Short mmCIF file of C-alpha atoms in Angstrom, two decimals:
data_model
loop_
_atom_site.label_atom_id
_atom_site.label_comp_id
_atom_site.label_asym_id
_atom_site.label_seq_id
_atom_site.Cartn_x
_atom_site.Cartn_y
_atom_site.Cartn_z
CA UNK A 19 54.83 93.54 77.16
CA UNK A 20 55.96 93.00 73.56
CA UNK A 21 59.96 92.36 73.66
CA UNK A 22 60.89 95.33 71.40
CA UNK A 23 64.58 93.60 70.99
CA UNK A 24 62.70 90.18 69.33
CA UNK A 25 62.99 90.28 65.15
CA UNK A 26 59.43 90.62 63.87
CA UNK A 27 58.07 88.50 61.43
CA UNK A 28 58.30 90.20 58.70
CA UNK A 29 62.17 90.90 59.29
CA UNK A 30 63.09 87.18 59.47
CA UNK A 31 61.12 86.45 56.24
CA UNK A 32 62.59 89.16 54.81
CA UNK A 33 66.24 87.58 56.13
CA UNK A 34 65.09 84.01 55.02
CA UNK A 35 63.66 85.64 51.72
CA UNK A 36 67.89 87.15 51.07
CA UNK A 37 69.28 84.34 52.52
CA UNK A 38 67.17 82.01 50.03
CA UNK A 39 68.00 83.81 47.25
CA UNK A 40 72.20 84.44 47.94
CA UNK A 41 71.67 80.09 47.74
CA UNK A 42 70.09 80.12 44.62
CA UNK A 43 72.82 82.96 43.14
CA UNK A 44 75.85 80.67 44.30
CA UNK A 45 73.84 77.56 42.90
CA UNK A 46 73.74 79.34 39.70
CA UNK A 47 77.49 79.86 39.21
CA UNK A 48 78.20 75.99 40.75
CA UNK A 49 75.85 74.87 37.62
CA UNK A 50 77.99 77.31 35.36
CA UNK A 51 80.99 75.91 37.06
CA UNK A 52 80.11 72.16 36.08
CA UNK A 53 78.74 73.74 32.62
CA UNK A 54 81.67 74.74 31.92
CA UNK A 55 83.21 71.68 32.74
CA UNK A 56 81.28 69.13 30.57
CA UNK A 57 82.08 71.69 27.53
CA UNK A 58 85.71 71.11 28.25
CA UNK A 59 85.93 67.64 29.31
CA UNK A 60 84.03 66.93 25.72
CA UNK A 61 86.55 69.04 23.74
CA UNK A 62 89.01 67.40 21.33
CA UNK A 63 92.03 66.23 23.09
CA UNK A 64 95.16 67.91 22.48
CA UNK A 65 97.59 71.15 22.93
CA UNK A 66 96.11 73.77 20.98
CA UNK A 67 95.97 76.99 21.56
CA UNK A 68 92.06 77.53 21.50
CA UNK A 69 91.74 74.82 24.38
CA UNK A 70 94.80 76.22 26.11
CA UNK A 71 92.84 79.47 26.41
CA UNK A 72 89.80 77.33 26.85
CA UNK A 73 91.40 76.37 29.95
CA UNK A 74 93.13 79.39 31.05
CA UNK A 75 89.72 81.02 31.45
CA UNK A 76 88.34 77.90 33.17
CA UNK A 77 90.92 78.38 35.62
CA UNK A 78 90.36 82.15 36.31
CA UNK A 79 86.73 81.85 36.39
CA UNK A 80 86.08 78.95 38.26
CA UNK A 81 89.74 78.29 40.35
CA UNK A 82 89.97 74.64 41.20
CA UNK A 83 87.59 73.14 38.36
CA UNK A 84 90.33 71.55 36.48
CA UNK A 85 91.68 69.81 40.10
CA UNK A 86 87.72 68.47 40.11
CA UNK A 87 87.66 66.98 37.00
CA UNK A 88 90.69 65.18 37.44
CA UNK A 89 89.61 63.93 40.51
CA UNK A 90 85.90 62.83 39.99
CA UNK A 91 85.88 61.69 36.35
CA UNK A 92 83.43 63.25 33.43
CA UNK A 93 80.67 60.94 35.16
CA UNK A 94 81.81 62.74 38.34
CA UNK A 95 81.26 65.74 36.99
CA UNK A 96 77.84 65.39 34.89
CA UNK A 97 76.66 63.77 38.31
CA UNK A 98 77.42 66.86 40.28
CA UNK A 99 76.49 69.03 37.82
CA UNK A 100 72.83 67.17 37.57
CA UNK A 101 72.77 67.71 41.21
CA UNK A 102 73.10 71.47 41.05
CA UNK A 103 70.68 71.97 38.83
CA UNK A 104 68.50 70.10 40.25
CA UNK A 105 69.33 71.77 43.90
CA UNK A 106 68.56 74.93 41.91
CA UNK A 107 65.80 74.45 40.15
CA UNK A 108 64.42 73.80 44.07
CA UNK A 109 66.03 76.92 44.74
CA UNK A 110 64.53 79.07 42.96
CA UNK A 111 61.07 77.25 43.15
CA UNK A 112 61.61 78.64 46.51
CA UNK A 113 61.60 75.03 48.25
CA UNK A 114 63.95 74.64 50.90
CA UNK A 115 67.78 73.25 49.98
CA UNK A 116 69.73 71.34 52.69
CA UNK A 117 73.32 71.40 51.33
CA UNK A 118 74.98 69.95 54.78
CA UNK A 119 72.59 67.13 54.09
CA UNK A 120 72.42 66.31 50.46
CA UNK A 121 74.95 68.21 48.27
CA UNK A 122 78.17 68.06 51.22
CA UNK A 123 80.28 69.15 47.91
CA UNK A 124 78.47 72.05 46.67
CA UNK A 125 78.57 73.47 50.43
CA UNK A 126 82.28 73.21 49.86
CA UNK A 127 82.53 74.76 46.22
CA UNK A 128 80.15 77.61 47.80
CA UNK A 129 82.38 78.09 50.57
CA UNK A 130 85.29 77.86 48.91
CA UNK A 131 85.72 78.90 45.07
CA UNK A 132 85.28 82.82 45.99
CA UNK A 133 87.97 82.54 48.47
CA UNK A 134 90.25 81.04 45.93
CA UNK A 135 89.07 83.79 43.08
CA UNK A 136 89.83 86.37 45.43
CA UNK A 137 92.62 85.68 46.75
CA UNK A 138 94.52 84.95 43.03
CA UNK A 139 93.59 88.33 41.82
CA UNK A 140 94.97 89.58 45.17
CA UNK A 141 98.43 88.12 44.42
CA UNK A 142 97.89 88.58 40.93
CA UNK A 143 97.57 92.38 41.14
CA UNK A 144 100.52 92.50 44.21
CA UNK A 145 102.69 90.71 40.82
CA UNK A 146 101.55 92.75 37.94
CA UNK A 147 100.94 96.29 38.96
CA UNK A 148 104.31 96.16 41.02
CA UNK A 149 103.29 97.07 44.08
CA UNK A 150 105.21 96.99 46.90
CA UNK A 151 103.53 95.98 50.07
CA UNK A 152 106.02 96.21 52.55
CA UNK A 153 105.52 100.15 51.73
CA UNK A 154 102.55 102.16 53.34
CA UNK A 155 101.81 103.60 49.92
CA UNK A 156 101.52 100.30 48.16
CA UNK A 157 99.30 98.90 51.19
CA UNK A 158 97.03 101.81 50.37
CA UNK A 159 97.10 101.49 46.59
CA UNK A 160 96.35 97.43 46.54
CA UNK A 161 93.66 98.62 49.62
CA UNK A 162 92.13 101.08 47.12
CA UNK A 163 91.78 98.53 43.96
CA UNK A 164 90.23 95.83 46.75
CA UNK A 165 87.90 98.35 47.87
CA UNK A 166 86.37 99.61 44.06
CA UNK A 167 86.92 95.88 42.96
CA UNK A 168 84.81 94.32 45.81
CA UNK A 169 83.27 97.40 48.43
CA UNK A 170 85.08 95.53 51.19
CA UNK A 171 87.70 96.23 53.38
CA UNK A 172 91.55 94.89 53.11
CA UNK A 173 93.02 94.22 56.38
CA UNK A 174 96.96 94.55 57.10
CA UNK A 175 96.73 91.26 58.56
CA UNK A 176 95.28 89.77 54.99
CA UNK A 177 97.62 91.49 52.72
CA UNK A 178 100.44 89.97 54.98
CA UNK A 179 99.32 86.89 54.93
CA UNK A 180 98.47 86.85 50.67
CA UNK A 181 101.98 88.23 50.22
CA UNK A 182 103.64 85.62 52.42
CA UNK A 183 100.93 82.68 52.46
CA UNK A 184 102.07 79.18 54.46
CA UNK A 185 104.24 77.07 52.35
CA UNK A 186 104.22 79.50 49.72
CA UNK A 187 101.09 78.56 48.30
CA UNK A 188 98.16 81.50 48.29
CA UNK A 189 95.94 78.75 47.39
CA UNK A 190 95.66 77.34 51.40
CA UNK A 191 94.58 80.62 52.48
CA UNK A 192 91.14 80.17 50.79
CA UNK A 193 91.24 76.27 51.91
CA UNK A 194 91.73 77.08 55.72
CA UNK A 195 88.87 79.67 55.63
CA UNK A 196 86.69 77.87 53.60
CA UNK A 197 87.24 74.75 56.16
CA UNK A 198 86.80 77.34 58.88
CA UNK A 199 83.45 78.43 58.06
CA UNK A 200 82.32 74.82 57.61
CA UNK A 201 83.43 73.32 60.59
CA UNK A 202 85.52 71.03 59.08
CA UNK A 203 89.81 70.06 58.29
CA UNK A 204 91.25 71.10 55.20
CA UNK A 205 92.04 67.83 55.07
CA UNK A 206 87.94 66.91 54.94
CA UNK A 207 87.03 69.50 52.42
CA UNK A 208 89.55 68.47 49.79
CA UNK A 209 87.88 64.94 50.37
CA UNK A 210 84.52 66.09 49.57
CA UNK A 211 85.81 67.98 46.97
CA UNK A 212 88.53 66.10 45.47
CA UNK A 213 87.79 62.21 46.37
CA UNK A 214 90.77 59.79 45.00
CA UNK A 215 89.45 57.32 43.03
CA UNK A 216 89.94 54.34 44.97
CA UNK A 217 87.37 56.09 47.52
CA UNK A 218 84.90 57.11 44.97
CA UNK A 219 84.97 52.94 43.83
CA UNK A 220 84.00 52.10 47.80
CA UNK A 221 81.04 54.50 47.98
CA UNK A 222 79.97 53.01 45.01
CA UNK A 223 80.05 49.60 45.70
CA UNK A 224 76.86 48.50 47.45
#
């Protein structure tokens, strides 16, 4: 007797086929990400106001970039960023991609830089449009924005927790769910993410 309940072939190529191609879409922002990145970390030193802006959109776009750059060097970055495209060139060739094995940072970027751009414009919009969460009303209004923004849902539980985040810092919200996901500490992803440079010297060595 055929076991009606059992996904047929054809619907788990057509779930490898999205999930393959939802990789290669968040590969192709990560290789914008560290585009963007080279452009800046090659642009004339200094405080002027086209690379303030320069970096104001960095920062809005791609939350976290500047942190990365500090943290891993231009060679860091032009290393990573050859990585990615190379990761998505495979992609998109429609070979297979093992991030947990070979690119541990990009499967933190991926897990973690829309967390980070979503909730910012969460706060952002609680700041600038005034609205007042602890008020039924505003909870529906900031719901309403998520919700033509995104198509998702806004719990209570999440608009508590953006207005109020731990330590006052929004910015852990996206780091604990990101970790989450992944299986890992905080502490572990901001490794992979952010090495110091004395550990980045010992993985070097040979």
């Amino acid at each position: 007797m055929t076991d009606r309940t059992a996904p047929s072939a054809s619907r788990r190529r057509g779930a490898a086929s999205a999930d393959a191609h939802a990789l290669a879409g968040a590969l192709r922002e990560l290789a914008e990400r560290y585009a963007w990145l080279e452009r800046h970390a090659m642009d004339p030193p200094g405080r002027t106001p086209e690379r303030r802006d320069g970096m104001r959109r960095l920062s809005s776009r791609h939350p976290g970039a500047l942190r990365e750059l500090d943290a891993i060097g231009v060679d860091g970055v032009r290393r990573r960023a050859e990585a990615v495209r190379a990761a998505l060139a495979r992609a998109e060739a429609g070979e297979p991609v093992d991030l947990a094995a070979d690119l541990a940072f990009a499967r933190c970027a991926i897990a973690l830089v829309p967390r980070l751009r979503d909730v910012l414009a969460i706060k952002r919009r609680i700041a600038t449009a005034g609205v007042d969460v602890r008020a039924p009303a505003g909870r529906a209004t900031l719901r309403a924005w998520y919700h033509r923004r995104t198509g998702r849902d806004l719990p209570d539980a999440r608009i508590d927790e953006i207005a109020s985040p731990p330590g006052g810092q929004v910015q852990q919200l996206a780091y604990r769910d990101a970790a989450r996901e992944l299986g890992l500490t905080v502490d572990r992803l901001k490794a992979i993410l952010y090495p110091r440079a004395g550990e980045r010297a010992e993985r070097s060595t040979p």
